[in-house]
Coordinates of C-alpha atoms in Angstrom, one line a residue:
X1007 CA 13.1 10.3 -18.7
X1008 CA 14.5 10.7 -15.5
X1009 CA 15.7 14.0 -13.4
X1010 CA 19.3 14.8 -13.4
X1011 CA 18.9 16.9 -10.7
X1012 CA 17.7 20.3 -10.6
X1013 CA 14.9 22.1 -9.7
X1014 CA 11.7 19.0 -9.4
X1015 CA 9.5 20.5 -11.2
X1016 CA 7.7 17.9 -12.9
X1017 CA 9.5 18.0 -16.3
X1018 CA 11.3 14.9 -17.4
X1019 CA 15.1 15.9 -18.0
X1020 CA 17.0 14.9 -21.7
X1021 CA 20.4 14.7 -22.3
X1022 CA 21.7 17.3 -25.1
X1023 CA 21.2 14.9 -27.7
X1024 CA 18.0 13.8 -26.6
X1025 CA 15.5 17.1 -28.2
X1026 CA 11.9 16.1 -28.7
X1027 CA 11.7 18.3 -31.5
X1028 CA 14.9 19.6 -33.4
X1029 CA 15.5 23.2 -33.7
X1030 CA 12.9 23.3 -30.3
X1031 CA 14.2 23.2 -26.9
X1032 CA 12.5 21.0 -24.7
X1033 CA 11.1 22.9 -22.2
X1034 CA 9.4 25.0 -25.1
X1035 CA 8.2 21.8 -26.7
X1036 CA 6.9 20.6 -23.6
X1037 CA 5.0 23.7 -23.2
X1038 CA 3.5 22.9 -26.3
X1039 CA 2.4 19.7 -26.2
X1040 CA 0.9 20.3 -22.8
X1041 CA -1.6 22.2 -24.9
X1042 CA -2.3 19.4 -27.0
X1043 CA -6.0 17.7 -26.8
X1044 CA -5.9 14.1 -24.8
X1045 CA -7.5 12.6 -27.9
X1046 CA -4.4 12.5 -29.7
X1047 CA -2.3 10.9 -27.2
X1048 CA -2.7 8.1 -28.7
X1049 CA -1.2 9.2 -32.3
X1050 CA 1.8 11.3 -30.5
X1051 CA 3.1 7.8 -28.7
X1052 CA 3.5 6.4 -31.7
X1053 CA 5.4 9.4 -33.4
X1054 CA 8.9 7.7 -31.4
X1055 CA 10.1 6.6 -28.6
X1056 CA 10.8 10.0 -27.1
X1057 CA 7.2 10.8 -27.5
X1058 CA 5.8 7.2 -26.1
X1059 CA 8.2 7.2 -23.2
X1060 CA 6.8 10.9 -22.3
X1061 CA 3.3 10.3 -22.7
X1062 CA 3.7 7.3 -20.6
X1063 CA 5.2 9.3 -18.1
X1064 CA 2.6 11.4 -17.0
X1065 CA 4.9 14.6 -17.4
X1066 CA 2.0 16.1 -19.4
X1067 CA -0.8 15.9 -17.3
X1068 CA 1.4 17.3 -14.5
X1069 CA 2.4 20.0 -16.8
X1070 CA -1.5 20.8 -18.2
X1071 CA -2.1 20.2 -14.1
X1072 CA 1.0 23.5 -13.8
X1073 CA -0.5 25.7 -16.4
X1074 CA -4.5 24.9 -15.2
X1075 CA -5.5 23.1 -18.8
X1076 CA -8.4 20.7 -18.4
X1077 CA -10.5 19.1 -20.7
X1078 CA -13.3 17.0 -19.3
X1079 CA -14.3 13.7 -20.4
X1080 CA -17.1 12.0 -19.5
X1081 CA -16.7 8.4 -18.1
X1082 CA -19.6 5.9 -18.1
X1083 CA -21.1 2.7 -17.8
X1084 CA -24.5 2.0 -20.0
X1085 CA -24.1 -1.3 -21.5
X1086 CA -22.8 -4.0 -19.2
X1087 CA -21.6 -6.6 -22.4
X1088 CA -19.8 -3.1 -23.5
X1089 CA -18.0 -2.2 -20.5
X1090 CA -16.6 1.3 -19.6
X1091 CA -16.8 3.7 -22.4
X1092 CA -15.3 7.0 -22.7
X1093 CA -16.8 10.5 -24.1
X1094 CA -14.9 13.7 -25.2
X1095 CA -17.4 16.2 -25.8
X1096 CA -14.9 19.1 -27.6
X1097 CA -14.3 16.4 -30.2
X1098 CA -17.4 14.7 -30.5
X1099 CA -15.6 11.3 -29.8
X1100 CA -16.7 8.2 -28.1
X1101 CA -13.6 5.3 -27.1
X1102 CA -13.9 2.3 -25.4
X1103 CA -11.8 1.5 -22.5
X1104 CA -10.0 -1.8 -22.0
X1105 CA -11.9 -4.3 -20.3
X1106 CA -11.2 -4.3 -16.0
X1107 CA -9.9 -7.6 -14.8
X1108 CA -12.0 -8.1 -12.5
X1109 CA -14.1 -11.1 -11.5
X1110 CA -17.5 -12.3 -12.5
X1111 CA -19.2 -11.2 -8.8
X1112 CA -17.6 -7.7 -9.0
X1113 CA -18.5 -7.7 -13.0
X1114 CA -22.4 -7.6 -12.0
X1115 CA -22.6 -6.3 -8.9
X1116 CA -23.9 -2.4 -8.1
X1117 CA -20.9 -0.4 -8.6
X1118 CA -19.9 3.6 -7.6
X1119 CA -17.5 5.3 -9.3
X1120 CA -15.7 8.7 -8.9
X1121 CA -13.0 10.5 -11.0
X1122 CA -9.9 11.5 -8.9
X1123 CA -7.2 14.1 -10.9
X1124 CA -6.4 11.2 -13.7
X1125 CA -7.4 8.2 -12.3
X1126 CA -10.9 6.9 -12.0
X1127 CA -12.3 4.5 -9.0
X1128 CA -14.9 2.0 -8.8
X1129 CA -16.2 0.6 -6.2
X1130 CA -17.8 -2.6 -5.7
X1131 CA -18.2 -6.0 -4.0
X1132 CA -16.3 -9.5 -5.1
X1133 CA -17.0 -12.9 -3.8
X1134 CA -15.8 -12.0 0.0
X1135 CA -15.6 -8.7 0.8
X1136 CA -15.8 -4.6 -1.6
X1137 CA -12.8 -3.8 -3.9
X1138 CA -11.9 -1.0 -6.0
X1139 CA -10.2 -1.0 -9.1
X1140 CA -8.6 2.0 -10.8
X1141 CA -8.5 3.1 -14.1
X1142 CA -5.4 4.8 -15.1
X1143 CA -5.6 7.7 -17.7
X1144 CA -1.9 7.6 -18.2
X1145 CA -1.6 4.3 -18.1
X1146 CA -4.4 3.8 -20.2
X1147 CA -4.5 0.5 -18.1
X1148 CA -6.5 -1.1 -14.4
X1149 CA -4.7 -2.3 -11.6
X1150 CA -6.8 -3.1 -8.3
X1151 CA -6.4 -0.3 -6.0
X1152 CA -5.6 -0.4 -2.2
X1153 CA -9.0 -0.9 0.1
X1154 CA -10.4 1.6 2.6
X1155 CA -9.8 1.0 6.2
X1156 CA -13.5 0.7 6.3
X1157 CA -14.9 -0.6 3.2
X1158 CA -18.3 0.3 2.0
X1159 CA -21.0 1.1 -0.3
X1160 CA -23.9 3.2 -1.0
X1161 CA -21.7 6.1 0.4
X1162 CA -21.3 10.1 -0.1
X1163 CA -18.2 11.2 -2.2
X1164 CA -16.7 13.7 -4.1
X1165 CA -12.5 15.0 -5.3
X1166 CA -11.2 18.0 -5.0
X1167 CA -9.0 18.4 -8.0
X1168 CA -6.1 20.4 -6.4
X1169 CA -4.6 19.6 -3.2
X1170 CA -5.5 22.2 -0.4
X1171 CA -2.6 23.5 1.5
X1172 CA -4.1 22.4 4.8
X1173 CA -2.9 19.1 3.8
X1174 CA 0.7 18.5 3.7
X1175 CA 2.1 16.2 1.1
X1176 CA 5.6 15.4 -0.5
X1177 CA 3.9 16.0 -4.0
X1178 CA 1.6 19.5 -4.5
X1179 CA 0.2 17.3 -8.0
X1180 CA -1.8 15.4 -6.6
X1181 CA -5.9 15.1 -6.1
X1182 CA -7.8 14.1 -3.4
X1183 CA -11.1 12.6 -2.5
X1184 CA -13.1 11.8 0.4
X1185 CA -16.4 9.4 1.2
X1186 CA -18.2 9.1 3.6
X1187 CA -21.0 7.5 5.5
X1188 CA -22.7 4.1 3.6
X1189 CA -22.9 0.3 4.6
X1190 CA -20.6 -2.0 5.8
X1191 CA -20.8 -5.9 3.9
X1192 CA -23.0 -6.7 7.5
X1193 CA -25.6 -3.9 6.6
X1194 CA -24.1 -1.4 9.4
X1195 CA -24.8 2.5 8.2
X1196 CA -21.6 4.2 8.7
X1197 CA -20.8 7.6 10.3
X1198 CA -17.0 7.4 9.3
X1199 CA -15.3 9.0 6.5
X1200 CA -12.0 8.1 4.7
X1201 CA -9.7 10.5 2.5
X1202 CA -8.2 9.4 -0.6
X1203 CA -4.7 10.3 -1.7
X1204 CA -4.0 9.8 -5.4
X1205 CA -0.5 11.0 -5.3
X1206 CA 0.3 8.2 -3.4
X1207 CA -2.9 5.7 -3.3
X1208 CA -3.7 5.7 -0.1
X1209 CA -6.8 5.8 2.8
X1210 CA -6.5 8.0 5.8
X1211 CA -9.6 8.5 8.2
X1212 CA -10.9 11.4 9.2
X1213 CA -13.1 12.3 12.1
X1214 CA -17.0 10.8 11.8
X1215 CA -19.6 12.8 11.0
X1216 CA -22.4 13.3 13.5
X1217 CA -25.1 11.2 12.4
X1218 CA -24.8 7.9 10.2
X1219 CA -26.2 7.4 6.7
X1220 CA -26.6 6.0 3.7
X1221 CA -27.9 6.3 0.4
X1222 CA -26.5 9.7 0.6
X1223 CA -24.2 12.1 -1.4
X1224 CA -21.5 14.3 -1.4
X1225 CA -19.3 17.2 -3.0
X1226 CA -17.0 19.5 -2.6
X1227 CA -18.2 23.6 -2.2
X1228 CA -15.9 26.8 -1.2
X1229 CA -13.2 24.2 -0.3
X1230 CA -15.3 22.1 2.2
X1231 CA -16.6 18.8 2.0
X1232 CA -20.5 18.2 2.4
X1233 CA -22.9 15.4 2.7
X1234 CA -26.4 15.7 2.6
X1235 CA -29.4 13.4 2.2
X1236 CA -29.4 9.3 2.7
X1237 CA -31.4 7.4 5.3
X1238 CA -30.3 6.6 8.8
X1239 CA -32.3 3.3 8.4
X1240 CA -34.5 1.5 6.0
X1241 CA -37.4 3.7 7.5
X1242 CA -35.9 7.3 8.6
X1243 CA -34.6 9.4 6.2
X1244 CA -31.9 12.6 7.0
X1245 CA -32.9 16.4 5.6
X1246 CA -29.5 17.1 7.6
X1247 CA -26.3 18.4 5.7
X1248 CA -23.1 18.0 7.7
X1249 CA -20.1 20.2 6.6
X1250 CA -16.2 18.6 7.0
X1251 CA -13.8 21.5 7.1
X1252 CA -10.5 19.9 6.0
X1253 CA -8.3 23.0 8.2
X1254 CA -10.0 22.3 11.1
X1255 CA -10.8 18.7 10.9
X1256 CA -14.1 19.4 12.2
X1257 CA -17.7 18.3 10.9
X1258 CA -20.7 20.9 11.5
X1259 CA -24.3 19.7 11.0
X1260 CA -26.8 22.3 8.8
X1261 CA -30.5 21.7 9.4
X1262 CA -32.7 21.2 7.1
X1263 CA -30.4 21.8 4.1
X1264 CA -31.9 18.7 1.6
X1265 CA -35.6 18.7 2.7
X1266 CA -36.2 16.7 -0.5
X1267 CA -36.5 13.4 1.9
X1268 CA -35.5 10.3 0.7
X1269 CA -37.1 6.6 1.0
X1270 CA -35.2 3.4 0.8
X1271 CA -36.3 2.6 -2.7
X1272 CA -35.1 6.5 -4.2
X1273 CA -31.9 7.2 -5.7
X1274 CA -29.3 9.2 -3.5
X1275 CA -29.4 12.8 -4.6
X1276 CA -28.7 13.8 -7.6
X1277 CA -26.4 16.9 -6.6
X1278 CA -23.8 18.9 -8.6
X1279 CA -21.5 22.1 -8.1
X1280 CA -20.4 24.1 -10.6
X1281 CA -18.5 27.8 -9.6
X1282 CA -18.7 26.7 -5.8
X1283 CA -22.7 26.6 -6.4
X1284 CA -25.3 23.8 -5.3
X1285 CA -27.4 22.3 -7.9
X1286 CA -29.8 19.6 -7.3
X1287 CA -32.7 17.7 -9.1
X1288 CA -35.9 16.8 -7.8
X1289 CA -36.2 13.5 -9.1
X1290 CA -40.2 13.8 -8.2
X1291 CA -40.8 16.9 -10.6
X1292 CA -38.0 16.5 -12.6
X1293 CA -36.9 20.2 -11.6
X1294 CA -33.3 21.4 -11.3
X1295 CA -33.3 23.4 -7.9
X1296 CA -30.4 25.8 -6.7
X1297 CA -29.2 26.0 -3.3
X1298 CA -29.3 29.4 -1.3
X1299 CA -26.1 29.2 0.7
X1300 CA -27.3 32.1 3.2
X1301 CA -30.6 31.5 3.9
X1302 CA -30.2 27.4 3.6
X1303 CA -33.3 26.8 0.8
X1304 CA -33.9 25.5 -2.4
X1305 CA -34.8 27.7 -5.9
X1306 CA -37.1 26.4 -8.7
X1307 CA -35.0 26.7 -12.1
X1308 CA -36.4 24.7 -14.7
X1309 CA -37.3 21.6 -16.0
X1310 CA -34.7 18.5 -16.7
X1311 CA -34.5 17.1 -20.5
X1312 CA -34.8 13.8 -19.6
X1313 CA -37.5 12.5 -17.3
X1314 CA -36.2 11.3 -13.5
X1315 CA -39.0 10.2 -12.2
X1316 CA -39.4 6.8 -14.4
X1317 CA -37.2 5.0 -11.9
X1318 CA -37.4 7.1 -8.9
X1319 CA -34.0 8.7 -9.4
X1320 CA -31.8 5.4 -11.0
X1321 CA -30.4 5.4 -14.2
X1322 CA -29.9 9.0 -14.4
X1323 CA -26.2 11.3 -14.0
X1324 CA -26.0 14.8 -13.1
X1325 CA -22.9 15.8 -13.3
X1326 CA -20.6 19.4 -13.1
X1327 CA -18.4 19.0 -16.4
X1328 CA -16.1 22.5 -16.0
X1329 CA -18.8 25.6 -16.4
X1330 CA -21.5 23.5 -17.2
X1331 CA -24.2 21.2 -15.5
X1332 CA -24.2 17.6 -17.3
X1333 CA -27.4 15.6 -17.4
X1334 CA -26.9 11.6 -19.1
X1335 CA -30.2 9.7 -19.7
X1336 CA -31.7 7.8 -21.6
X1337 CA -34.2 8.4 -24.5
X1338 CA -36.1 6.0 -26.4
X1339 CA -37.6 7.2 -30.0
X1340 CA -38.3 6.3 -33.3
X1341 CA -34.8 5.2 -34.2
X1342 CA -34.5 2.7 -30.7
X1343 CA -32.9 3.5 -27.5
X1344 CA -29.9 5.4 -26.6
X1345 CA -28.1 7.7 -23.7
X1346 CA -28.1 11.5 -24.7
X1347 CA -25.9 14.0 -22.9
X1348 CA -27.2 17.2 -22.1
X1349 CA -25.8 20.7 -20.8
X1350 CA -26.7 24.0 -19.8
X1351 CA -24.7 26.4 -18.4
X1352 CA -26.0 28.6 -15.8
X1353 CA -24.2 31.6 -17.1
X1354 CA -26.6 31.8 -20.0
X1355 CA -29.4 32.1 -17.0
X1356 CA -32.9 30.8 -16.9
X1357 CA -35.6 32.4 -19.4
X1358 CA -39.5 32.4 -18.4
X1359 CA -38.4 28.8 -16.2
X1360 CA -36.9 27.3 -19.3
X1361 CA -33.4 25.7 -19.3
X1362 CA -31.4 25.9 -22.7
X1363 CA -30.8 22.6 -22.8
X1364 CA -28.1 21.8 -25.6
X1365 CA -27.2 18.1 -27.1
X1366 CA -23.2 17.1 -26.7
X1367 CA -23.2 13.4 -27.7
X1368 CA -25.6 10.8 -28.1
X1369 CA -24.9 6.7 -27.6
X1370 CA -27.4 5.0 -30.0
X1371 CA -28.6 1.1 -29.3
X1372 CA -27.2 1.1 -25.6
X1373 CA -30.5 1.3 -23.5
X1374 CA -31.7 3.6 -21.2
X1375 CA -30.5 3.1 -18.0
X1376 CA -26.8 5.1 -17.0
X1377 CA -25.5 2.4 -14.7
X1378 CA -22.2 4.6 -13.8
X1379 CA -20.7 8.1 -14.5
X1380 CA -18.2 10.3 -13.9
X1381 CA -16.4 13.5 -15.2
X1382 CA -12.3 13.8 -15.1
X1383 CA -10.8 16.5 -15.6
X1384 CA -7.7 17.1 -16.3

């Protein structure tokens, strides 16, 4: 599975004797299989070893990464006992994945997660200090990823899926991510922010933002990083954006831009971008809002499926999965408890302030409360 020289352009080089699929050059059945869902990785390894040792290689995903194929799966945490559970919505399949070695303080401690290209972080706190472990979609396995140069929690974060050209690197495949902001394991609310490499696992920092916070989120819009919302301490909350341009390394601070305050006792915001625009829910009314990028305000769309209100923000996901906005909560009815996944695309518009709403997947005798969530795409 290794080059023989050549042009590097991701694809793993065979001897003549070495075809995938007889009759079928390689680079033609490469092509193909790049097309194939992720669900069925699993059944192509065990085809032979050709098809193992490729999967396990990765060439795929850089290949779907070549020809812009994504699928997005949904990632998340309901049931502590059950671990970290996996959702594909095209095929209407939930997997489990293996358990994370971790130990018993990180087990059942808060934890943050986000989805970088095809790996998938999460953040917490063992016995003496944070750690992150990373879950590896190609690997299909955990391995403890390398720390931040300032470790934290209850920050702002969000991944860019493609690497911007601003940035060099030695590989264009890889993703990036960047948080900022949060508390240091002695309480100290941050102003710093840290960029995350995936190609080669590694924590560069980047300049500080203005003001420090935590409790706050972030995402990526028209190629810039934001952070808006979080409290600057236990008593004074921040309605202040701050904008990170990743050309010019520089941070500019927008007024006003989440005036939906926050106390100590609230969720962070529940923010989402889908086609470079803002979404937001107001936990209070349990109304998605849309962000005005000119004149810096917030529009009334409709009303959430679930109710956000019941725990002042917790236990709720809102999430961009490709097009579409993602909503995971939980619902308790005549049957018991479970988490049901909800989308709406804002293509199909708003009519008379209603939302169309429409079911993807629902995760019966889990509870109610979404611990952790993310989308990958890839």
């Amino acid at each position: 599975m290794n080059p023989e020289g050549g042009v590097n352009d991701g694809r793993p080089r065979y001897g003549p004797s070495d075809s995938l699929l007889p009759g079928l050059i390689n680079d033609l059945t490469l092509d193909c299989l790049a097309w194939v869902s992720r669900s069925d990785y699993a059944s192509l390894s065990c085809v032979n070893t050709s098809f193992n040792g490729l999967i396990k290689s990765g060439c795929l995903y850089g290949l779907r990464k070549q020809l812009e194929i994504v699928e997005h799966w949904v990632y998340l945490v309901c049931d502590h006992p059950r671990g970290w559970e996996a959702f594909d919505p095209i095929r209407k399949k939930w997997m489990t994945l293996p358990r994370m070695p971790c130990d018993e303080c990180f087990n059942h401690a808060d934890k943050e997660s986000l989805a970088v290209g095809s790996e998938l972080l999460v953040f917490g706190r063992e016995l003496l200090d944070f750690a992150i472990w990373k879950y590896s979609l190609i690997h299909r396995s955990w391995d403890k990823c390398q720390g931040m140069n300032r470790p934290r929690c209850l920050f702002g974060s969000s991944s860019l899926g493609h690497r911007p050209r601003c940035l060099s690197s030695s590989s264009n495949l890889g993703s990036i991510a960047i948080v900022a902001g949060g508390s240091d394991k002695c309480g100290n609310v941050l102003q710093s922010a840290e960029l995350y490499d995936s190609s080669s696992g590694t924590w560069e920092m980047l300049p500080s933002m203005h003001t420090p916070r935590r409790l706050c989120s972030g995402f990526f819009m028209d190629e810039k990083f934001y952070v808006i919302g979080g409290m600057l301490n236990p008593s004074v909350p921040l309605t202040c954006g701050e904008e990170y341009d990743l050309q010019t390394k520089k941070w500019r601070k927008i007024e006003d831009m989440y005036p939906f305050a926050n106390t100590a006792t609230q969720a962070p915001p529940l923010v989402a971008v889908v086609n470079n625009q803002l979404y937001a829910i107001e936990h209070l009314t349990n109304m998605v809002k849309k962000y005005d990028k000119v004149k810096n305000t917030w529009d009334v769309l409709g009303r959430l499926p679930v109710r956000a209100d019941l725990a002042n923000g917790w236990g709720l996901a809102f999430k961009a999965c490709g097009e579409e906005l993602l909503v995971v909560g939980g619902q308790r009815g005549p049957e018991g408890e479970g988490i049901v996944l909800n989308s709406w695309c804002p293509k199909s518009g708003v009519n008379n302030g209603t939302l169309d709403w429409k079911v993807l997947g629902v995760k019966e005798n889990v509870g109610v409360f979404v611990y952790n969530c993310a989308v990958v795409g890839c």
